mmCIF file of C-alpha atoms in Angstrom:
data_model
loop_
_atom_site.group_PDB
_atom_site.id
_atom_site.type_symbol
_atom_site.label_atom_id
_atom_site.label_comp_id
_atom_site.label_asym_id
_atom_site.label_seq_id
_atom_site.Cartn_x
_atom_site.Cartn_y
_atom_site.Cartn_z
ATOM 1 C CA MET W 70 -65.082 -22.966 24.061
ATOM 2 C CA GLU W 71 -63.602 -21.077 27.003
ATOM 3 C CA ASN W 72 -61.701 -24.039 28.445
ATOM 4 C CA PHE W 73 -60.621 -25.511 25.117
ATOM 5 C CA ILE W 74 -57.070 -26.896 25.277
ATOM 6 C CA PRO W 75 -56.044 -28.896 22.199
ATOM 7 C CA GLU W 76 -53.987 -32.084 22.372
ATOM 8 C CA GLY W 77 -50.992 -30.140 21.139
ATOM 9 C CA PRO W 78 -50.221 -26.647 19.852
ATOM 10 C CA LEU W 79 -52.280 -25.652 16.838
ATOM 11 C CA MET W 80 -49.788 -22.939 15.932
ATOM 12 C CA VAL W 81 -46.038 -23.047 16.504
ATOM 13 C CA GLY W 82 -43.475 -20.299 16.124
ATOM 14 C CA TRP W 83 -40.042 -21.773 15.473
ATOM 15 C CA ASP W 84 -36.681 -20.022 15.599
ATOM 16 C CA ILE W 85 -34.782 -22.507 13.451
ATOM 17 C CA THR W 86 -31.443 -20.760 14.005
ATOM 18 C CA ARG W 87 -29.747 -18.103 16.099
ATOM 19 C CA MET W 88 -27.456 -17.208 13.193
ATOM 20 C CA CYS W 89 -28.028 -13.733 11.796
ATOM 21 C CA ASN W 90 -26.233 -11.276 9.549
ATOM 22 C CA LEU W 91 -27.553 -8.305 11.574
ATOM 23 C CA ARG W 92 -27.231 -7.199 15.216
ATOM 24 C CA CYS W 93 -30.540 -5.421 15.825
ATOM 25 C CA LYS W 94 -30.939 -3.357 18.994
ATOM 26 C CA HIS W 95 -34.261 -4.987 19.897
ATOM 27 C CA CYS W 96 -33.466 -8.636 19.117
ATOM 28 C CA TYR W 97 -34.966 -10.835 21.834
ATOM 29 C CA ALA W 98 -32.764 -13.753 20.681
ATOM 30 C CA SER W 99 -29.492 -11.784 20.785
ATOM 31 C CA ALA W 100 -29.002 -13.376 17.377
ATOM 32 C CA GLY W 101 -25.622 -13.629 15.714
ATOM 33 C CA LYS W 102 -23.540 -16.792 15.915
ATOM 34 C CA ARG W 103 -24.850 -20.322 15.453
ATOM 35 C CA HIS W 104 -25.905 -21.967 18.714
ATOM 36 C CA PRO W 105 -24.168 -25.319 19.363
ATOM 37 C CA ARG W 106 -27.526 -26.990 20.057
ATOM 38 C CA GLU W 107 -29.181 -25.777 16.857
ATOM 39 C CA PHE W 108 -31.389 -28.536 15.446
ATOM 40 C CA SER W 109 -30.072 -30.633 12.582
ATOM 41 C CA PHE W 110 -32.368 -31.216 9.642
ATOM 42 C CA ASN W 111 -33.109 -34.730 10.946
ATOM 43 C CA LYS W 112 -34.045 -33.381 14.382
ATOM 44 C CA ILE W 113 -36.309 -30.821 12.726
ATOM 45 C CA LYS W 114 -38.018 -33.603 10.749
ATOM 46 C CA ASP W 115 -38.587 -35.647 13.901
ATOM 47 C CA THR W 116 -40.148 -32.645 15.623
ATOM 48 C CA VAL W 117 -42.355 -31.859 12.623
ATOM 49 C CA ASP W 118 -43.540 -35.478 12.630
ATOM 50 C CA GLU W 119 -44.646 -35.167 16.247
ATOM 51 C CA LEU W 120 -46.294 -31.775 15.699
ATOM 52 C CA ASP W 121 -48.224 -33.299 12.820
ATOM 53 C CA GLU W 122 -49.423 -36.119 15.084
ATOM 54 C CA LEU W 123 -50.513 -33.565 17.691
ATOM 55 C CA GLY W 124 -52.598 -31.608 15.184
ATOM 56 C CA THR W 125 -50.446 -28.556 14.481
ATOM 57 C CA VAL W 126 -51.853 -26.672 11.489
ATOM 58 C CA MET W 127 -49.408 -23.786 11.115
ATOM 59 C CA ILE W 128 -45.688 -23.221 11.704
ATOM 60 C CA ALA W 129 -44.156 -19.753 11.543
ATOM 61 C CA ILE W 130 -40.429 -19.997 10.828
ATOM 62 C CA ALA W 131 -38.151 -17.279 12.176
ATOM 63 C CA GLY W 132 -34.689 -16.904 13.722
ATOM 64 C CA GLY W 133 -32.135 -15.403 13.960
ATOM 65 C CA GLU W 134 -32.291 -15.118 10.203
ATOM 66 C CA PRO W 135 -33.784 -18.222 8.522
ATOM 67 C CA PHE W 136 -31.940 -17.555 5.254
ATOM 68 C CA MET W 137 -28.670 -18.232 7.091
ATOM 69 C CA ARG W 138 -29.592 -21.941 6.978
ATOM 70 C CA LYS W 139 -28.669 -23.595 3.695
ATOM 71 C CA ASP W 140 -31.397 -26.199 4.205
ATOM 72 C CA LEU W 141 -34.235 -23.673 4.581
ATOM 73 C CA ALA W 142 -36.027 -24.854 1.430
ATOM 74 C CA ASP W 143 -35.730 -28.479 2.595
ATOM 75 C CA ILE W 144 -37.261 -27.535 5.962
ATOM 76 C CA VAL W 145 -40.177 -25.723 4.321
ATOM 77 C CA SER W 146 -40.672 -28.623 1.909
ATOM 78 C CA TYR W 147 -40.847 -31.176 4.718
ATOM 79 C CA ILE W 148 -43.366 -29.132 6.715
ATOM 80 C CA LYS W 149 -45.536 -28.501 3.649
ATOM 81 C CA GLY W 150 -45.366 -32.212 2.815
ATOM 82 C CA LYS W 151 -47.189 -32.881 6.088
ATOM 83 C CA GLY W 152 -50.010 -30.554 5.076
ATOM 84 C CA ILE W 153 -48.975 -27.926 7.635
ATOM 85 C CA GLU W 154 -49.123 -24.288 6.557
ATOM 86 C CA VAL W 155 -45.807 -22.393 6.666
ATOM 87 C CA PHE W 156 -45.137 -18.710 7.179
ATOM 88 C CA LEU W 157 -41.619 -17.294 7.009
ATOM 89 C CA ASN W 158 -40.320 -14.221 8.835
ATOM 90 C CA THR W 159 -37.061 -12.667 7.642
ATOM 91 C CA ASN W 160 -35.130 -9.415 7.847
ATOM 92 C CA GLY W 161 -35.252 -9.446 4.047
ATOM 93 C CA THR W 162 -31.631 -8.523 3.422
ATOM 94 C CA LEU W 163 -30.494 -11.953 2.178
ATOM 95 C CA ILE W 164 -33.340 -12.494 -0.274
ATOM 96 C CA THR W 165 -32.385 -13.342 -3.847
ATOM 97 C CA LYS W 166 -34.455 -14.512 -6.788
ATOM 98 C CA ASP W 167 -32.849 -17.959 -6.671
ATOM 99 C CA ARG W 168 -33.639 -18.429 -2.971
ATOM 100 C CA ILE W 169 -37.231 -17.301 -3.380
ATOM 101 C CA GLU W 170 -37.705 -19.499 -6.444
ATOM 102 C CA ARG W 171 -36.585 -22.555 -4.445
ATOM 103 C CA LEU W 172 -39.026 -21.706 -1.662
ATOM 104 C CA ILE W 173 -41.900 -21.172 -4.071
ATOM 105 C CA ASN W 174 -41.133 -24.496 -5.728
ATOM 106 C CA VAL W 175 -41.601 -26.292 -2.389
ATOM 107 C CA GLY W 176 -44.872 -24.544 -1.641
ATOM 108 C CA LEU W 177 -44.168 -21.319 0.257
ATOM 109 C CA ARG W 178 -46.874 -18.737 -0.405
ATOM 110 C CA HIS W 179 -46.492 -16.112 2.334
ATOM 111 C CA ILE W 180 -43.483 -14.264 3.741
ATOM 112 C CA GLU W 181 -43.192 -11.510 6.350
ATOM 113 C CA ILE W 182 -40.326 -9.039 6.233
ATOM 114 C CA SER W 183 -39.324 -7.165 9.383
ATOM 115 C CA ILE W 184 -39.183 -3.432 8.665
ATOM 116 C CA ASP W 185 -39.236 -1.120 11.676
ATOM 117 C CA GLY W 186 -40.178 2.178 10.090
ATOM 118 C CA LEU W 187 -38.969 4.065 7.067
ATOM 119 C CA GLU W 188 -35.276 4.400 6.285
ATOM 120 C CA GLU W 189 -34.024 6.567 9.168
ATOM 121 C CA ASP W 190 -35.809 4.621 11.922
ATOM 122 C CA HIS W 191 -35.234 1.181 10.435
ATOM 123 C CA ASP W 192 -31.511 1.788 9.907
ATOM 124 C CA PHE W 193 -31.191 3.173 13.441
ATOM 125 C CA ILE W 194 -32.345 -0.071 15.001
ATOM 126 C CA ARG W 195 -31.054 -2.610 12.419
ATOM 127 C CA GLY W 196 -27.993 -0.996 10.867
ATOM 128 C CA GLU W 197 -27.043 1.368 8.056
ATOM 129 C CA GLY W 198 -28.277 0.287 4.635
ATOM 130 C CA THR W 199 -30.652 -2.363 5.960
ATOM 131 C CA PHE W 200 -33.818 -0.543 4.901
ATOM 132 C CA LYS W 201 -32.802 -0.428 1.241
ATOM 133 C CA ALA W 202 -31.665 -4.059 1.401
ATOM 134 C CA ALA W 203 -34.941 -5.195 2.988
ATOM 135 C CA LEU W 204 -36.933 -3.188 0.453
ATOM 136 C CA ARG W 205 -35.049 -4.914 -2.385
ATOM 137 C CA GLY W 206 -36.002 -8.236 -0.806
ATOM 138 C CA PHE W 207 -39.614 -7.069 -0.598
ATOM 139 C CA GLU W 208 -39.675 -6.146 -4.293
ATOM 140 C CA ILE W 209 -38.175 -9.513 -5.306
ATOM 141 C CA CYS W 210 -40.843 -11.377 -3.346
ATOM 142 C CA LYS W 211 -43.629 -9.295 -4.885
ATOM 143 C CA GLU W 212 -42.201 -9.712 -8.384
ATOM 144 C CA MET W 213 -42.131 -13.497 -7.950
ATOM 145 C CA GLY W 214 -45.711 -13.730 -6.736
ATOM 146 C CA LEU W 215 -45.416 -14.255 -2.978
ATOM 147 C CA GLU W 216 -47.860 -12.666 -0.547
ATOM 148 C CA VAL W 217 -45.658 -10.242 1.382
ATOM 149 C CA GLY W 218 -46.536 -8.818 4.781
ATOM 150 C CA ILE W 219 -44.554 -6.437 6.954
ATOM 151 C CA MET W 220 -43.804 -6.922 10.652
ATOM 152 C CA SER W 221 -42.667 -3.861 12.583
ATOM 153 C CA THR W 222 -41.558 -3.327 16.180
ATOM 154 C CA LEU W 223 -42.830 -0.199 17.925
ATOM 155 C CA PHE W 224 -40.227 1.866 19.784
ATOM 156 C CA LYS W 225 -39.517 5.478 20.762
ATOM 157 C CA HIS W 226 -38.381 6.612 17.306
ATOM 158 C CA ASN W 227 -41.243 5.230 15.228
ATOM 159 C CA PHE W 228 -44.448 4.922 17.267
ATOM 160 C CA HIS W 229 -45.765 8.309 16.120
ATOM 161 C CA LYS W 230 -45.076 7.423 12.451
ATOM 162 C CA VAL W 231 -47.284 4.331 12.264
ATOM 163 C CA SER W 232 -49.650 5.871 9.713
ATOM 164 C CA GLU W 233 -46.757 6.858 7.455
ATOM 165 C CA LEU W 234 -45.382 3.307 7.447
ATOM 166 C CA ILE W 235 -48.809 1.794 6.772
ATOM 167 C CA ASP W 236 -49.458 4.154 3.860
ATOM 168 C CA PHE W 237 -46.034 3.399 2.374
ATOM 169 C CA PHE W 238 -46.577 -0.359 2.280
ATOM 170 C CA TYR W 239 -50.223 -0.092 1.252
ATOM 171 C CA ASN W 240 -48.994 1.779 -1.819
ATOM 172 C CA LYS W 241 -46.294 -0.874 -2.297
ATOM 173 C CA ARG W 242 -49.060 -3.521 -2.392
ATOM 174 C CA ALA W 243 -48.035 -5.442 0.702
ATOM 175 C CA VAL W 244 -50.834 -7.667 2.006
ATOM 176 C CA GLY W 245 -50.657 -5.976 5.402
ATOM 177 C CA VAL W 246 -48.603 -4.702 8.316
ATOM 178 C CA GLY W 247 -48.313 -6.115 11.828
ATOM 179 C CA PHE W 248 -46.823 -4.457 14.881
ATOM 180 C CA LEU W 249 -44.983 -5.849 17.901
ATOM 181 C CA ARG W 250 -44.151 -4.361 21.288
ATOM 182 C CA PHE W 251 -40.511 -3.626 22.076
ATOM 183 C CA ILE W 252 -39.675 -6.156 24.816
ATOM 184 C CA THR W 253 -36.705 -5.893 27.184
ATOM 185 C CA SER W 254 -35.302 -9.353 26.567
ATOM 186 C CA GLY W 255 -32.171 -10.245 24.623
ATOM 187 C CA ARG W 256 -30.521 -7.075 23.307
ATOM 188 C CA GLY W 257 -33.605 -5.186 24.381
ATOM 189 C CA LYS W 258 -32.241 -5.292 27.944
ATOM 190 C CA GLN W 259 -29.454 -2.915 26.927
ATOM 191 C CA ASN W 260 -31.862 -0.591 25.116
ATOM 192 C CA ARG W 261 -34.648 -0.083 27.633
ATOM 193 C CA ASP W 262 -34.795 3.612 26.759
ATOM 194 C CA LEU W 263 -36.412 2.622 23.440
ATOM 195 C CA CYS W 264 -39.464 1.095 25.168
ATOM 196 C CA LEU W 265 -42.749 2.951 24.878
ATOM 197 C CA GLU W 266 -44.632 4.453 27.783
ATOM 198 C CA PRO W 267 -48.209 3.151 28.139
ATOM 199 C CA GLU W 268 -49.783 6.279 26.621
ATOM 200 C CA GLU W 269 -47.374 6.161 23.666
ATOM 201 C CA ARG W 270 -48.367 2.546 23.053
ATOM 202 C CA LYS W 271 -52.029 3.530 23.185
ATOM 203 C CA LYS W 272 -51.495 6.261 20.576
ATOM 204 C CA ALA W 273 -49.799 3.838 18.187
ATOM 205 C CA ILE W 274 -52.621 1.304 18.533
ATOM 206 C CA GLU W 275 -55.230 4.021 17.955
ATOM 207 C CA ASP W 276 -53.435 5.078 14.762
ATOM 208 C CA VAL W 277 -53.472 1.475 13.527
ATOM 209 C CA TYR W 278 -57.214 1.163 14.093
ATOM 210 C CA ARG W 279 -57.877 4.430 12.287
ATOM 211 C CA LYS W 280 -56.009 3.010 9.327
ATOM 212 C CA ARG W 281 -58.029 -0.211 9.540
ATOM 213 C CA MET W 282 -61.147 1.905 9.141
ATOM 214 C CA GLN W 283 -59.599 3.666 6.147
ATOM 215 C CA TYR W 284 -58.276 0.655 4.243
ATOM 216 C CA GLY W 285 -60.787 -2.048 5.167
ATOM 217 C CA GLU W 286 -60.258 -5.776 5.368
ATOM 218 C CA LYS W 287 -58.329 -6.383 2.153
ATOM 219 C CA PHE W 288 -55.237 -4.902 3.792
ATOM 220 C CA TYR W 289 -54.639 -6.519 7.169
ATOM 221 C CA LEU W 290 -53.416 -4.438 10.084
ATOM 222 C CA LYS W 291 -52.751 -6.048 13.432
ATOM 223 C CA ILE W 292 -51.123 -5.341 16.770
ATOM 224 C CA GLU W 293 -49.517 -8.331 18.472
ATOM 225 C CA THR W 294 -50.435 -7.289 21.987
ATOM 226 C CA PRO W 295 -53.554 -8.147 23.998
ATOM 227 C CA LEU W 296 -53.853 -4.470 24.970
ATOM 228 C CA SER W 297 -55.049 -3.745 21.449
ATOM 229 C CA TYR W 298 -58.461 -4.968 22.623
ATOM 230 C CA LEU W 299 -58.745 -1.845 24.794
ATOM 231 C CA VAL W 300 -58.698 0.228 21.615
ATOM 232 C CA ALA W 301 -60.589 -2.244 19.420
ATOM 233 C CA LYS W 302 -63.632 -2.058 21.707
ATOM 234 C CA GLU W 303 -64.099 1.542 20.566
ATOM 235 C CA TYR W 304 -64.625 0.329 16.983
ATOM 236 C CA PRO W 305 -67.699 -1.953 17.066
ATOM 237 C CA GLU W 306 -67.580 -2.597 13.325
ATOM 238 C CA LEU W 307 -64.089 -4.077 13.707
ATOM 239 C CA LEU W 308 -64.373 -5.708 17.099
ATOM 240 C CA ASN W 309 -65.791 -9.043 15.927
ATOM 241 C CA LYS W 310 -62.764 -9.364 13.631
ATOM 242 C CA HIS W 311 -60.232 -8.547 16.349
ATOM 243 C CA GLN W 312 -57.331 -10.987 16.011
ATOM 244 C CA TYR W 313 -57.349 -12.017 19.666
ATOM 245 C CA LEU W 314 -61.009 -13.003 19.879
ATOM 246 C CA ASN W 315 -60.528 -16.575 18.813
ATOM 247 C CA ILE W 316 -61.634 -20.026 19.857
ATOM 248 C CA VAL W 317 -60.159 -19.539 23.334
ATOM 249 C CA ASP W 318 -62.312 -16.404 23.828
ATOM 250 C CA ARG W 319 -59.500 -14.416 25.348
ATOM 251 C CA SER W 320 -56.441 -12.442 24.440
ATOM 252 C CA CYS W 321 -53.060 -14.015 23.743
ATOM 253 C CA ASP W 322 -53.193 -17.754 23.015
ATOM 254 C CA GLY W 323 -49.618 -18.497 24.158
ATOM 255 C CA GLY W 324 -49.522 -21.773 26.067
ATOM 256 C CA ILE W 325 -53.196 -22.356 25.284
ATOM 257 C CA THR W 326 -53.301 -23.045 21.548
ATOM 258 C CA SER W 327 -49.785 -21.979 20.539
ATOM 259 C CA CYS W 328 -46.153 -22.149 21.627
ATOM 260 C CA GLN W 329 -42.651 -21.218 20.532
ATOM 261 C CA ILE W 330 -39.614 -23.412 19.855
ATOM 262 C CA LEU W 331 -36.355 -21.542 20.368
ATOM 263 C CA TYR W 332 -33.141 -22.059 18.405
ATOM 264 C CA ASP W 333 -31.741 -24.472 21.041
ATOM 265 C CA GLY W 334 -34.890 -26.596 21.400
ATOM 266 C CA THR W 335 -36.345 -24.775 24.416
ATOM 267 C CA VAL W 336 -40.142 -24.557 24.322
ATOM 268 C CA THR W 337 -41.838 -21.392 25.598
ATOM 269 C CA PHE W 338 -45.242 -19.723 25.426
ATOM 270 C CA CYS W 339 -44.046 -16.575 23.636
ATOM 271 C CA PRO W 340 -41.489 -15.853 20.889
ATOM 272 C CA GLN W 341 -40.110 -13.009 23.008
ATOM 273 C CA MET W 342 -39.541 -15.288 26.027
ATOM 274 C CA ASN W 343 -35.941 -16.520 25.779
ATOM 275 C CA MET W 344 -36.168 -19.163 28.507
ATOM 276 C CA GLY W 345 -38.387 -22.122 29.360
ATOM 277 C CA ASN W 346 -38.820 -25.132 31.620
ATOM 278 C CA TYR W 347 -38.321 -27.892 29.056
ATOM 279 C CA ASN W 348 -36.282 -28.667 25.966
ATOM 280 C CA LEU W 349 -37.093 -30.932 23.020
ATOM 281 C CA TYR W 350 -33.715 -32.619 23.381
ATOM 282 C CA ASN W 351 -34.924 -34.011 26.719
ATOM 283 C CA HIS W 352 -38.721 -34.269 26.396
ATOM 284 C CA ASN W 353 -41.179 -34.623 23.552
ATOM 285 C CA MET W 354 -43.736 -31.951 22.718
ATOM 286 C CA ARG W 355 -46.656 -33.985 24.055
ATOM 287 C CA PHE W 356 -45.033 -34.093 27.518
ATOM 288 C CA ILE W 357 -44.074 -30.408 27.455
ATOM 289 C CA TRP W 358 -47.516 -29.299 26.276
ATOM 290 C CA LYS W 359 -49.146 -31.169 29.151
ATOM 291 C CA ASN W 360 -46.669 -30.457 31.952
ATOM 292 C CA ASP W 361 -45.040 -27.072 31.434
ATOM 293 C CA LYS W 362 -45.545 -24.897 34.521
ATOM 294 C CA TYR W 363 -46.017 -21.667 32.572
ATOM 295 C CA PHE W 364 -48.492 -23.211 30.144
ATOM 296 C CA ASN W 365 -50.606 -24.559 32.971
ATOM 297 C CA GLU W 366 -50.544 -21.244 34.833
ATOM 298 C CA LEU W 367 -51.668 -19.413 31.687
ATOM 299 C CA ARG W 368 -54.530 -21.861 31.242
ATOM 300 C CA THR W 369 -55.960 -20.955 34.659
ATOM 301 C CA ARG W 370 -56.416 -17.356 33.457
ATOM 302 C CA LYS W 371 -56.028 -16.253 37.078
ATOM 303 C CA VAL W 372 -54.271 -12.962 36.366
ATOM 304 C CA LYS W 373 -53.339 -10.682 39.245
ATOM 305 C CA GLY W 374 -53.176 -7.009 40.141
ATOM 306 C CA LYS W 375 -55.276 -4.603 38.157
ATOM 307 C CA CYS W 376 -55.681 -7.186 35.375
ATOM 308 C CA SER W 377 -57.773 -9.259 37.817
ATOM 309 C CA ARG W 378 -59.994 -6.245 38.589
ATOM 310 C CA CYS W 379 -60.344 -5.038 35.010
ATOM 311 C CA GLU W 380 -63.741 -5.353 33.332
ATOM 312 C CA TYR W 381 -61.889 -6.387 30.158
ATOM 313 C CA GLY W 382 -59.665 -8.915 31.874
ATOM 314 C CA ARG W 383 -61.132 -11.873 29.982
ATOM 315 C CA LYS W 384 -60.919 -10.272 26.550
ATOM 316 C CA CYS W 385 -57.548 -8.597 27.047
ATOM 317 C CA GLY W 386 -55.692 -10.250 29.907
ATOM 318 C CA GLY W 387 -52.543 -8.194 29.435
ATOM 319 C CA CYS W 388 -49.180 -9.177 27.996
ATOM 320 C CA ARG W 389 -47.859 -12.115 29.988
ATOM 321 C CA ILE W 390 -44.237 -11.792 28.864
ATOM 322 C CA GLU W 391 -44.137 -8.131 29.958
ATOM 323 C CA ALA W 392 -45.532 -9.144 33.341
ATOM 324 C CA PHE W 393 -42.958 -11.912 33.693
ATOM 325 C CA LEU W 394 -39.975 -9.763 32.722
ATOM 326 C CA LYS W 395 -41.043 -7.049 35.173
ATOM 327 C CA THR W 396 -42.012 -9.196 38.176
ATOM 328 C CA GLY W 397 -40.954 -12.804 37.566
ATOM 329 C CA ASP W 398 -44.636 -13.786 37.814
ATOM 330 C CA ILE W 399 -46.333 -14.766 34.589
ATOM 331 C CA LEU W 400 -49.793 -13.889 35.966
ATOM 332 C CA GLU W 401 -49.015 -10.426 37.345
ATOM 333 C CA GLU W 402 -50.570 -7.267 35.882
ATOM 334 C CA ASP W 403 -49.260 -5.890 32.600
ATOM 335 C CA PRO W 404 -46.872 -2.994 33.396
ATOM 336 C CA GLY W 405 -47.447 -1.532 29.937
ATOM 337 C CA CYS W 406 -51.198 -1.004 30.355
ATOM 338 C CA TRP W 407 -52.678 2.507 30.397
ATOM 339 C CA TYR W 408 -56.217 1.560 31.413
ATOM 340 C CA GLU W 409 -57.375 2.685 34.851
ATOM 341 C CA CYS W 410 -59.640 0.271 36.704
#
C-alpha cells in the first residue's frame, strides 16, 4: 500500500489551546497566554464532525496545557460520541481526582504525561517543583484506573539517562514511555545548546531498544523519530513491530495519514511545526488535506541529499521538520542523522 493516501487524516494531533501554566524551555508552541483565535467549543464540534466524515479514527489532544480549558471534558465527550478514539497529553501538574473522574465518565481511557527525566532534569527544563507535581498527577491517574504513558523529550541533560527513566516508570507501572527529539522551534530556538548531536541521539535510541529487549511488548517503548529505524534494523526480532513500519510502508506518516491542528486553527504535518499554509477558519479539512503544498511534497517521497542516496531511505526517510527548520526545504536531508552513506 505504498501510495495509499486516505480521504482525510486517519490520525490527528490537536493543540486545543496555547494556554499553559508552565514555560518549558523546549516548548514548540511557546505556550502561555490564550491565543485570540483559539477555537470555541462550537468550532471544535464542527471540526470534529468533518473529521468524522473524512474517516479520522484517533485524535490526540495536547496544547499548551489541555487542562487549562474548562470545557476539556465536553470536548473529549463529543469526540468519543463520534466513535473516535481520544488520547490526552498533559504536563500532569493540574491533574486532580475530580478532573480525572469527569474525563473517565465521558470515556477517556488513556493519558500521556510529559516527564523529561527524573527530578533534576525535568525541573531544569520545566520549572522547579514540576516533577513532583507531575508525579502526583501520574499517581492520581493510576489510582483511578487510567492507562498512563510517559512522553519525554531528549536533550543534553537527559539523553544518557534514558535507561534510568524507563526503569523508574516500569516500576511505577506506567504502560510505556515514548521519546521525542528536541526541536528548535518555539522556545527551542532560544535553547539550541540543549539539542543533541547525531551520535548522542543514536546512543539514546540504542538504549531504548536495549530496554525493549529487556521488558518485552507489555511495556511499550517508542522513539518518535524516523531515525529510530536505523537502530531498529539491528534487532530483527523487534523490527516487524517498529512503530514506523505501517500501512504507508515508510517512516513518519505526517501529511500522508496524519496531520496536526494548531491552537489557532493552522493545519500542519507535524506537531512541532508551528506554521502552515492553510487555516481551518478559512478552509475546510478536506480542501487542506488535498491541496496543502507540504502534504503533497511529502507524498512524493522525493527526499534529497544523503537521504536520497541512503539504502534505508524508504524505511527511514529522515525527520522532515528538522530538515525544514535547517534548510527551509521539507525534502532536504535530515541534519540530525549519523548514518554515513
